[in-house]
Coordinates of C-alpha atoms and ligand atoms in Angstrom, one line a residue:
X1 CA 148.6 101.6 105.0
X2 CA 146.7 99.0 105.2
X3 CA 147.9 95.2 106.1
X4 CA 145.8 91.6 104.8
X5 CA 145.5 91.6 108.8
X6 CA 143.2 95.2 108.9
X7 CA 141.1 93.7 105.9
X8 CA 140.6 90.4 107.5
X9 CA 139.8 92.4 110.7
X10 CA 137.7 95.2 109.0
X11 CA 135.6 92.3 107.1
X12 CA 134.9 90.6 110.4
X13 CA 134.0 93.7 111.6
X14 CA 131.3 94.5 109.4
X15 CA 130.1 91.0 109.3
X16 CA 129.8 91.3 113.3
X17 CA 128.0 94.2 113.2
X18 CA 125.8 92.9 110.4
X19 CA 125.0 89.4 112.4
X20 CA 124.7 91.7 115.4
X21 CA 121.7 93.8 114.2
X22 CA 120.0 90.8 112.4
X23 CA 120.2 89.5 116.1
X24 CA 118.2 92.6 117.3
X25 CA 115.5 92.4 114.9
X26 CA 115.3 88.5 115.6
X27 CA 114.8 89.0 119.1
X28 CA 112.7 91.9 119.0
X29 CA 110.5 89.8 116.4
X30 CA 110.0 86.9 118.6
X31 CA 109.8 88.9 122.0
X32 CA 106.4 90.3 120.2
X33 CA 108.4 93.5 121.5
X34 CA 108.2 94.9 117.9
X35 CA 105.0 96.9 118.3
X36 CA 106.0 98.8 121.3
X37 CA 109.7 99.4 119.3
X38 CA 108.3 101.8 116.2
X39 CA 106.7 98.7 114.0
X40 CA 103.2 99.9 112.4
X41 CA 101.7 100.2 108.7
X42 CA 100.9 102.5 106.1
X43 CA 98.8 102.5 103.6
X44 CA 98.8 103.2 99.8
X45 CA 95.1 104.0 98.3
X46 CA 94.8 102.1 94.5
X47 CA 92.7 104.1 92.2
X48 CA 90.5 103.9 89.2
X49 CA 92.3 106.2 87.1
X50 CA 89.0 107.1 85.2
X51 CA 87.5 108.8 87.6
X52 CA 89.5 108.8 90.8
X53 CA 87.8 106.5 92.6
X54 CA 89.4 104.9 95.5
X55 CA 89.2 100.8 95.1
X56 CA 91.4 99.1 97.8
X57 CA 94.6 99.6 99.7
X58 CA 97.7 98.1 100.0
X59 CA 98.9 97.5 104.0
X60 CA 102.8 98.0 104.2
X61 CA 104.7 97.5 106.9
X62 CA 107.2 100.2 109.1
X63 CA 109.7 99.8 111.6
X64 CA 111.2 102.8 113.3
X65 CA 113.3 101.4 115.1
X66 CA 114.8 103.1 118.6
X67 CA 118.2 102.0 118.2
X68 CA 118.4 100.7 114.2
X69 CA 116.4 103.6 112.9
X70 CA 114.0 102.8 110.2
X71 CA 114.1 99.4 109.4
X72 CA 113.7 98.7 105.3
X73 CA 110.6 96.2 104.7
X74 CA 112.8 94.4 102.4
X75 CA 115.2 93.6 105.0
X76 CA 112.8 93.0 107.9
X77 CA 110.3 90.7 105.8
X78 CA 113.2 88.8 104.3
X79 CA 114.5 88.3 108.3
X80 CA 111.0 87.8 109.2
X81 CA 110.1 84.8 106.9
X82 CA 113.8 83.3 106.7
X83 CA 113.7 83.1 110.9
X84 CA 109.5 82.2 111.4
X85 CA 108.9 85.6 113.1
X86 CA 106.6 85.9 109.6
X87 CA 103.7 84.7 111.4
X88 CA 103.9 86.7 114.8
X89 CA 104.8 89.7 112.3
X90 CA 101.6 89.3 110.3
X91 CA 99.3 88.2 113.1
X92 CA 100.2 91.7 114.9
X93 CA 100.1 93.7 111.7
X94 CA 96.7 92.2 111.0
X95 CA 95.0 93.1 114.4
X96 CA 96.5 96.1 114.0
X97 CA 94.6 96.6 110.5
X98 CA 91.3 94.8 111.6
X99 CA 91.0 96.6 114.3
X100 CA 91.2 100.0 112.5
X101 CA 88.9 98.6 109.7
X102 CA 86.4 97.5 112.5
X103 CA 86.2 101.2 113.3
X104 CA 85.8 102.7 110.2
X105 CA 83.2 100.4 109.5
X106 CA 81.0 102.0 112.3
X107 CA 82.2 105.2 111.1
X108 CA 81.9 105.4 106.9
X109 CA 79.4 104.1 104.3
X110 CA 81.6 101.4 102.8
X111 CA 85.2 100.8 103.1
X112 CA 88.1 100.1 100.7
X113 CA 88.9 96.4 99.9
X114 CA 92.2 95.6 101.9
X115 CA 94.9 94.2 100.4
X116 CA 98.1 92.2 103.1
X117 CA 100.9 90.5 101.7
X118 CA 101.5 87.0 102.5
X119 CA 104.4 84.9 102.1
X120 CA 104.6 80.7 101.7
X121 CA 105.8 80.1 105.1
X122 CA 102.6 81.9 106.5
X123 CA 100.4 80.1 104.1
X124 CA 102.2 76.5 104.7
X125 CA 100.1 77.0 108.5
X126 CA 97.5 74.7 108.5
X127 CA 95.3 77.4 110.5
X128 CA 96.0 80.3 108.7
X129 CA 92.4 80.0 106.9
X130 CA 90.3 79.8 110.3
X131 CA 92.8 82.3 112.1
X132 CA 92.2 84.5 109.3
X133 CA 88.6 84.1 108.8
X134 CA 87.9 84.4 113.0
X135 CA 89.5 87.6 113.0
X136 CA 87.8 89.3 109.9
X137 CA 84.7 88.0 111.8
X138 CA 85.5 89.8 115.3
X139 CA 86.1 92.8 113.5
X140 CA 82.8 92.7 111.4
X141 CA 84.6 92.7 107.6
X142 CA 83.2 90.7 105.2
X143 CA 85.7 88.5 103.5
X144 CA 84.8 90.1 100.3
X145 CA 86.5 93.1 101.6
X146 CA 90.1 91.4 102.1
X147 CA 92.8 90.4 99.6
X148 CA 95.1 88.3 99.6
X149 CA 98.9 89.2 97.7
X150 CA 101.3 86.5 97.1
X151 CA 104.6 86.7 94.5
X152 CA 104.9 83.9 92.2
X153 CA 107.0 81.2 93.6
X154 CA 107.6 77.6 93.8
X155 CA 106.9 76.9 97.3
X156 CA 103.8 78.4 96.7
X157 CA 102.8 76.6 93.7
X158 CA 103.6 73.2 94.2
X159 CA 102.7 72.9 98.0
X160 CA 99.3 71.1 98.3
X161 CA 98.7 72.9 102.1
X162 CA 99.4 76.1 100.6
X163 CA 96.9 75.5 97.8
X164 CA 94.2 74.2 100.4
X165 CA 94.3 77.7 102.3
X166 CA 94.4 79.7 99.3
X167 CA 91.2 77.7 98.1
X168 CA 89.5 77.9 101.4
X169 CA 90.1 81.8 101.3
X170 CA 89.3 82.3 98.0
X171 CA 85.7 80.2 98.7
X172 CA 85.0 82.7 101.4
X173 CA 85.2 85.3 99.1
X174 CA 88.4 86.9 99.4
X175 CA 90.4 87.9 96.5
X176 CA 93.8 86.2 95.4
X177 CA 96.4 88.2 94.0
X178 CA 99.7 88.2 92.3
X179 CA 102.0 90.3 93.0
X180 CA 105.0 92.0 91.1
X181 CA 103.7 89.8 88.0
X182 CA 105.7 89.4 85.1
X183 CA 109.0 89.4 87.6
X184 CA 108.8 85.3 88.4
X185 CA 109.9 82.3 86.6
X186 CA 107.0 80.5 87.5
X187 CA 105.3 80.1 83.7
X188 CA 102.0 81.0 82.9
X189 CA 100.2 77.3 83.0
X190 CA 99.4 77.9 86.7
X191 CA 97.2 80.7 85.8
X192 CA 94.7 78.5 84.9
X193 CA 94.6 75.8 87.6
X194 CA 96.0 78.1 90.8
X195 CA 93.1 80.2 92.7
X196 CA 94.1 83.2 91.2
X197 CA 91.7 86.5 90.8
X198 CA 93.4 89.5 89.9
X199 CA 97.4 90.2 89.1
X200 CA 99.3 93.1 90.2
X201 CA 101.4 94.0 87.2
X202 CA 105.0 94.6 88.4
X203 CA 106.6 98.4 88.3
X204 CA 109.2 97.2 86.3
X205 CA 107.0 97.4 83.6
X206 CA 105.2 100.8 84.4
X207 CA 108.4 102.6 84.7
X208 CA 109.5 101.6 81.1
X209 CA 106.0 103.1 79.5
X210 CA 107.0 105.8 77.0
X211 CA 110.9 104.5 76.8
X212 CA 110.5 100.8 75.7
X213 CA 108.4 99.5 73.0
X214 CA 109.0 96.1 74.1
X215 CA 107.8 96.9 77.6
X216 CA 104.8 98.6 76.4
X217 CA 103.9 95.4 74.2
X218 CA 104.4 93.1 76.8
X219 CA 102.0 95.3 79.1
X220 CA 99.4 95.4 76.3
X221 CA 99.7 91.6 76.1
X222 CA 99.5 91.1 80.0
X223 CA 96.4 93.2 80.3
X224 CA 95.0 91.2 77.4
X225 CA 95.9 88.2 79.3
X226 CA 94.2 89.0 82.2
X227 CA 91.2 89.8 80.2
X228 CA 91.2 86.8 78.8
X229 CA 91.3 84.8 81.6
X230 CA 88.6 86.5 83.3
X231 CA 91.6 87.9 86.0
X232 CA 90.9 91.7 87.5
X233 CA 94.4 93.7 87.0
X234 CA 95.8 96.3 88.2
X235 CA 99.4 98.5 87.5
X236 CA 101.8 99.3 90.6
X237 CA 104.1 102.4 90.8
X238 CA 102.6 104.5 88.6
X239 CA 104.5 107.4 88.8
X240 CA 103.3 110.0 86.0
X241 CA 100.7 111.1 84.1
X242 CA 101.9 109.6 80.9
X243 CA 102.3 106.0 82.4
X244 CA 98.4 106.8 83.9
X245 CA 97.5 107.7 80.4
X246 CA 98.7 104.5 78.3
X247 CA 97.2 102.0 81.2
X248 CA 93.5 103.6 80.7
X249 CA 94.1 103.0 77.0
X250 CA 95.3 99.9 77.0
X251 CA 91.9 98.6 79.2
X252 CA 94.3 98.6 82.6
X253 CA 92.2 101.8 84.9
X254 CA 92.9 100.4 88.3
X255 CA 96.5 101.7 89.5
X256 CA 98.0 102.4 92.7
X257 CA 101.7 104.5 93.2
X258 CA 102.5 108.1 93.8
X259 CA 101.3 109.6 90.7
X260 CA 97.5 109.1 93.2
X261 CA 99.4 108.9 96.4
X262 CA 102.3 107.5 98.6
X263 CA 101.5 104.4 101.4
X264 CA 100.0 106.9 103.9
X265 CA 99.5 106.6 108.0
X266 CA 95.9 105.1 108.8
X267 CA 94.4 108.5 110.2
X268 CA 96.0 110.2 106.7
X269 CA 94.2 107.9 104.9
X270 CA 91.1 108.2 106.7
X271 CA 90.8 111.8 106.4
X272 CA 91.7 112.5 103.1
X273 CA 89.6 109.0 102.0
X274 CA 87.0 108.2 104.3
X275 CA 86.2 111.6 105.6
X276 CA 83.5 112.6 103.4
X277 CA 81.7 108.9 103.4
X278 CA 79.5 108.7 106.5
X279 CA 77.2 106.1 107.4
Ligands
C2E301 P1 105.4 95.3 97.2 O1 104.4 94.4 97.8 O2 105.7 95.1 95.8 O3 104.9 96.7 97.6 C1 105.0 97.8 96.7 C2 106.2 98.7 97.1 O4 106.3 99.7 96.1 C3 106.1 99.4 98.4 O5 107.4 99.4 98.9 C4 105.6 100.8 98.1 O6 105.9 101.7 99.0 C5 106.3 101.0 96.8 N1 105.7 101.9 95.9 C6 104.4 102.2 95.8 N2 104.1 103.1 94.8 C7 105.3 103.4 94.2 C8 105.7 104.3 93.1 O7 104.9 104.9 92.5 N3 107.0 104.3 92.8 C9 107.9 103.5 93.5 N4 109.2 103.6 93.2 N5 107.6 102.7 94.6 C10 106.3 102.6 94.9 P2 107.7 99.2 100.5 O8 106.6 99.7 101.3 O9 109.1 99.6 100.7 O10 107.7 97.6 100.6 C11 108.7 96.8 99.9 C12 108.3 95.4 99.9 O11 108.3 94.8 101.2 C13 106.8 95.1 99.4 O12 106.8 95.1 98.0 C14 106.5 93.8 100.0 O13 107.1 92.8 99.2 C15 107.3 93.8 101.3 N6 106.4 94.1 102.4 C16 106.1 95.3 103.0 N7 105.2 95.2 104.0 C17 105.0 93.8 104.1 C18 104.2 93.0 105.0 O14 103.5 93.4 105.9 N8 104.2 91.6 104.8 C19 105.0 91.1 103.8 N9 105.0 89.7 103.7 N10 105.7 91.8 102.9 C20 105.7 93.2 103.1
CA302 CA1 102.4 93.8 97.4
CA303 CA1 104.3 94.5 94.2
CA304 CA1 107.8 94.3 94.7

């Protein structure tokens, strides 16, 4: 049986133990001992769904961690930004990707466009543009090539240093894009004075094709939207061929989620992508 006393204790228990391993991934974030500790990055291929076509990837993040195990994104990103290990997180992730795209570059005709995600307290860095831009250069890809996925929030809306870097990237020729779209309480005035180029709708959405009307009509009217505006789009999480199959017809081709492929390790990607491209 158990007393108030255990459930206080157990509580406090769990709550140690919780504080304990957000402690681990702290440290190991700002040690830059992450790399070495099972952190790396996958990538999922997006597709046009009219002919198969690879367009871009999406870079996600790992962490296999020796002692935690694997780490969720969702947890480690969230410690990540709300502790500042964001930027060391995304400055290793991005040599990490650069580096790789500098060598398939040497290797293969052309390569995909690379999508990273970014969050405010990255872009709130008054150097992130020419930190960015010097390391595309070293590793010889055009800013054309790389894109650029934020989420809709405030912070990133209403903060003038934010909207400076995003203008300075989007200048250079690098795409802006909103992720999980359609999931944020941000309005939609913004999409006609924020640098914005293409949205990602959000899977929400996808996974309600052939099961909610109303989810199906707000799809149609998003992809209209974008249309409208001039704004690329493209459907995450696809999933099955019926989903693929109502995106091409309402005017929405470019999708990336398993129905194509899973987030996949670099060399996976490269020999069942790049393989058969080179220069
Ligand atoms: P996100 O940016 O919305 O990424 C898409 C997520 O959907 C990924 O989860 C991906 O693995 C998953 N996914 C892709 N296709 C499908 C599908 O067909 N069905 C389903 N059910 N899921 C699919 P993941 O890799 O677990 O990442 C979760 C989130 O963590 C990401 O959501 C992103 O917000 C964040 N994240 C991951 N890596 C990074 C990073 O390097 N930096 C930042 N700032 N955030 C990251
Ligand atoms: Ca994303
Ligand atoms: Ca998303
Ligand atoms: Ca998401």
């Amino acid at each position: 049986k158990l007393k108030r006393g255990n459930c206080f204790s157990i509580y406090h228990g769990k709550m140690r133990a919780k504080l304990e391993r957000r402690r681990i991934i702290e440290d190991d974030l700002f040690s830059g001992q992450f790399c070495e500790k099972g952190f790396h990055y996958v990538v999922q291929p997006q597709i046009d769904g009219t002919d198969g076509s690879l367009i871009g990837i999406e870079v996600l993040s790992r962490w296999e961690h020796p002692e935690l195990g694997p780490i969720s994104p969702f947890e480690f990103i969230q410690i990540a930004e709300d502790s500042g290990a964001i930027e060391q997180l995304t400055r290793r992730l991005l040599d990490m990707m650069l580096d790789e795209a500098g060598k398939w570059i040497g290797r293969y005709r052309d390569i995909p466009k690379i999508a990273v995600n970014v969050t405010p307290n990255l872009l709130e860095n008054k150097m992130f543009y020419s930190n960015l831009i010097r390391k595309l250069r070293k590793n010889g890809v055009s800013p054309e090539r790389f894109e650029i996925e934020i989420t809709e929030e405030s912070e990133l809306l209403s903060s003038e240093q934010i909207l400076s870097n995003l203008r300075k990237c989007q200048k250079a020729g690098m795409t802006i894009s909103i992720d999980d779209f359609g999931t944020g309480f941000s309005g939609l005035s913004y999409l006609t004075n924020f640098p914005v180029d293409k949205i990602k709708i959000d899977r929400f959405f996808i996974s309600l094709i052939g099961k909610s009307q109303q989810s199906e009509a707000i799809l149609r009217s998003i992809i209209t939207l974008a249309d409208g505006l001039g704004l690329e789009v493209i459907a995450e999480g696809v999933e099955t061929a019926e989903e693929l199959h109502f995106l091409v017809a309402a005017g929405c081709p470019h999708v990336q989620g398993y129905y194509f492929d899973k987030p996949l390790q670099p060399k996976e990607f490269e020999e069942k992508y790049l393989a058969g491209r080179h220069a």
